[in-house]
Every structure is written in structure tokens, then in C-alpha cells.
């Protein structure tokens, strides 16, 4: 079973958890093992930082934690076979965009989902940022506009 890293900003809001679960369910339906970085828990570390007195000390602690989270996500992307990105919103989330670029640079096929009907590209008619779209297509992946349309191809060319 191929492993997909699921890049998205959906973990920032509890209200989006249903959407996140629908995307993960679809990816599993097409035969992928889903690696969701939002399943990592740093709640204890964040809570500890919240109670640190002194702005500089708290800032240092959060900066160190950001490095730990960033490194963990990098490792998960490296371990994945493909990257699947949720690209909804007025603009693509900056962290998600960077994960797409990183994975494409590693030679991983990248796919995207944009259910938002608004185009937010740099040029008329582009559904999203031209560089993010370029890396998805350049990597051999594609952009889907509905969850139910998601189909990921095996390297042999057969649908999973």
C-alpha cells in the first residue's frame, strides 16, 4: 500500500475536522495509507509554553517547538510515497504550499484538492497560485475539484 502525506491547514480549526475526515476516507478508498501530520500531538508542549513566564523564554520555547514540528513533518514527507494537499481558501495555506514544493523537489508525485469554486490564481482562469499548480502538474500529479473525483494512479498506471 502506498503512503500519502496529507498536507492541509484543516487541523487549525475543530470545525474543519469533518472535512478532513472525508478527505482521509476518500484517500483510503482509493487504496492509500494516509499520514496526517495533525495526528501528531504537541498539546502538552504547547500547554507548557503557555505557562512560561517571560516573553523571551516563551518565545524561545515556542521557536524550539516549531523546529521539532517542522522536522517531524519533513520526516513524514520523506517517508511518504506521494503528497496530497488540500488547497481550499482565498489563498493556499503557506505551510501547505511549502510542503507541496518540498515534496515535488524530492521527486514525489503531488496531488491537490481545491473544492473552493473561487479562482485564486495569479492569472485569470487559474484555480490557485501558479507555482503550486506548476509543482503539482510537473510532479506528475493533478488537481481535483471534488472529493469524490479523487483517483490516484499507481506507478504502473493502474488506478488504485
Short mmCIF file of C-alpha atoms in Angstrom, two decimals, residues 5-153:
data_model
loop_
_atom_site.label_atom_id
_atom_site.label_comp_id
_atom_site.label_asym_id
_atom_site.label_seq_id
_atom_site.Cartn_x
_atom_site.Cartn_y
_atom_site.Cartn_z
CA UNK A 5 1.30 12.57 3.29
CA UNK A 6 -1.81 14.74 3.70
CA UNK A 7 -0.80 18.40 3.67
CA UNK A 8 -3.53 20.75 4.85
CA UNK A 9 -4.40 23.61 7.19
CA UNK A 10 -7.53 21.75 8.34
CA UNK A 11 -6.18 20.94 11.79
CA UNK A 12 -6.16 24.60 12.79
CA UNK A 13 -9.94 24.53 13.31
CA UNK A 14 -12.03 21.90 15.06
CA UNK A 15 -14.90 22.90 12.78
CA UNK A 16 -12.99 21.52 9.77
CA UNK A 17 -12.42 18.08 11.27
CA UNK A 18 -15.38 16.59 9.37
CA UNK A 19 -13.95 17.80 6.06
CA UNK A 20 -10.52 16.43 6.99
CA UNK A 21 -12.04 13.03 7.82
CA UNK A 22 -13.93 12.93 4.48
CA UNK A 23 -10.69 13.59 2.57
CA UNK A 24 -8.85 10.90 4.55
CA UNK A 25 -11.68 8.41 3.98
CA UNK A 26 -11.56 9.02 0.22
CA UNK A 27 -7.79 8.58 0.11
CA UNK A 28 -8.19 5.26 1.95
CA UNK A 29 -10.95 4.24 -0.50
CA UNK A 30 -8.53 4.63 -3.40
CA UNK A 31 -6.00 2.41 -1.63
CA UNK A 32 -3.68 4.79 0.18
CA UNK A 33 -2.29 4.68 3.68
CA UNK A 34 -2.78 8.23 4.96
CA UNK A 35 -0.16 10.03 7.03
CA UNK A 36 -1.83 13.05 8.62
CA UNK A 37 0.61 15.36 10.42
CA UNK A 38 -2.30 16.69 12.50
CA UNK A 39 -2.41 13.31 14.25
CA UNK A 40 0.90 14.16 15.95
CA UNK A 41 0.21 15.66 19.34
CA UNK A 42 2.17 18.55 20.75
CA UNK A 43 -0.60 19.65 23.11
CA UNK A 44 1.48 19.11 26.26
CA UNK A 45 4.38 21.13 24.88
CA UNK A 46 2.09 23.96 23.76
CA UNK A 47 0.37 24.00 27.14
CA UNK A 48 3.73 24.09 28.93
CA UNK A 49 4.84 27.04 26.80
CA UNK A 50 1.62 28.86 27.62
CA UNK A 51 2.56 28.82 31.29
CA UNK A 52 6.12 30.03 30.85
CA UNK A 53 6.54 33.46 32.37
CA UNK A 54 8.53 35.97 30.43
CA UNK A 55 8.03 36.82 26.79
CA UNK A 56 11.55 35.88 25.68
CA UNK A 57 11.53 32.50 27.41
CA UNK A 58 8.08 31.65 26.00
CA UNK A 59 9.15 32.81 22.54
CA UNK A 60 12.31 30.64 22.70
CA UNK A 61 10.31 27.61 23.82
CA UNK A 62 7.77 28.03 21.01
CA UNK A 63 10.54 28.58 18.46
CA UNK A 64 12.20 25.33 19.57
CA UNK A 65 8.87 23.51 19.38
CA UNK A 66 8.30 24.86 15.86
CA UNK A 67 11.64 23.32 14.87
CA UNK A 68 10.61 19.97 16.33
CA UNK A 69 7.26 20.03 14.49
CA UNK A 70 8.86 21.15 11.23
CA UNK A 71 11.46 18.37 11.42
CA UNK A 72 8.80 15.77 12.18
CA UNK A 73 6.73 16.88 9.18
CA UNK A 74 9.82 16.80 6.97
CA UNK A 75 10.50 13.21 8.04
CA UNK A 76 6.89 12.22 7.32
CA UNK A 77 7.06 13.78 3.84
CA UNK A 78 10.33 11.97 3.12
CA UNK A 79 8.78 8.66 4.24
CA UNK A 80 5.68 9.12 2.06
CA UNK A 81 5.33 7.88 -1.50
CA UNK A 82 3.15 10.79 -2.59
CA UNK A 83 1.81 14.06 -1.22
CA UNK A 84 -1.85 15.04 -1.27
CA UNK A 85 -2.66 18.68 -0.47
CA UNK A 86 -5.92 20.38 0.49
CA UNK A 87 -5.78 23.77 -1.22
CA UNK A 88 -9.07 25.47 -0.33
CA UNK A 89 -9.42 29.05 0.85
CA UNK A 90 -8.98 32.52 -0.55
CA UNK A 91 -5.28 31.69 -0.82
CA UNK A 92 -3.43 28.42 -0.44
CA UNK A 93 -2.10 27.99 3.11
CA UNK A 94 1.60 28.88 3.15
CA UNK A 95 2.64 25.77 5.06
CA UNK A 96 0.72 23.53 2.66
CA UNK A 97 2.29 25.31 -0.32
CA UNK A 98 5.77 24.79 1.09
CA UNK A 99 5.08 21.10 1.67
CA UNK A 100 3.98 20.73 -1.98
CA UNK A 101 7.17 22.39 -3.20
CA UNK A 102 9.36 20.33 -0.88
CA UNK A 103 7.76 17.02 -1.88
CA UNK A 104 7.94 17.87 -5.59
CA UNK A 105 11.61 18.76 -5.14
CA UNK A 106 12.18 15.33 -3.62
CA UNK A 107 10.66 13.76 -6.74
CA UNK A 108 7.37 12.76 -5.14
CA UNK A 109 4.15 12.96 -7.13
CA UNK A 110 1.89 15.65 -5.67
CA UNK A 111 -1.88 15.91 -5.91
CA UNK A 112 -4.18 18.68 -4.83
CA UNK A 113 -7.81 19.17 -3.88
CA UNK A 114 -9.50 22.54 -4.32
CA UNK A 115 -13.25 22.38 -3.75
CA UNK A 116 -13.47 26.15 -3.34
CA UNK A 117 -15.18 27.37 -6.53
CA UNK A 118 -13.37 30.71 -6.44
CA UNK A 119 -10.29 31.03 -8.61
CA UNK A 120 -7.38 32.48 -6.66
CA UNK A 121 -4.56 32.14 -9.16
CA UNK A 122 -2.10 34.76 -10.28
CA UNK A 123 -3.67 34.91 -13.74
CA UNK A 124 -7.31 34.84 -14.87
CA UNK A 125 -8.67 31.31 -15.03
CA UNK A 126 -6.08 29.73 -12.72
CA UNK A 127 -7.73 27.99 -9.77
CA UNK A 128 -4.78 28.64 -7.44
CA UNK A 129 -1.27 30.02 -7.19
CA UNK A 130 0.58 29.30 -10.43
CA UNK A 131 3.68 27.92 -8.70
CA UNK A 132 1.72 25.45 -6.56
CA UNK A 133 -0.24 24.33 -9.63
CA UNK A 134 3.01 24.03 -11.58
CA UNK A 135 4.65 21.79 -8.97
CA UNK A 136 1.58 19.54 -8.81
CA UNK A 137 1.48 19.11 -12.58
CA UNK A 138 5.28 18.99 -13.00
CA UNK A 139 5.48 16.18 -10.45
CA UNK A 140 3.03 14.10 -12.50
CA UNK A 141 0.05 14.73 -10.23
CA UNK A 142 -3.20 16.55 -10.80
CA UNK A 143 -5.69 18.89 -9.18
CA UNK A 144 -9.13 17.61 -8.18
CA UNK A 145 -12.16 19.86 -7.65
CA UNK A 146 -14.37 17.40 -5.73
CA UNK A 147 -13.55 14.79 -3.09
CA UNK A 148 -15.42 12.08 -5.00
CA UNK A 149 -13.26 12.70 -8.10
CA UNK A 150 -10.03 11.78 -6.34
CA UNK A 151 -8.24 8.96 -8.15
CA UNK A 152 -4.56 8.28 -7.55
CA UNK A 153 -2.67 6.20 -10.08
#
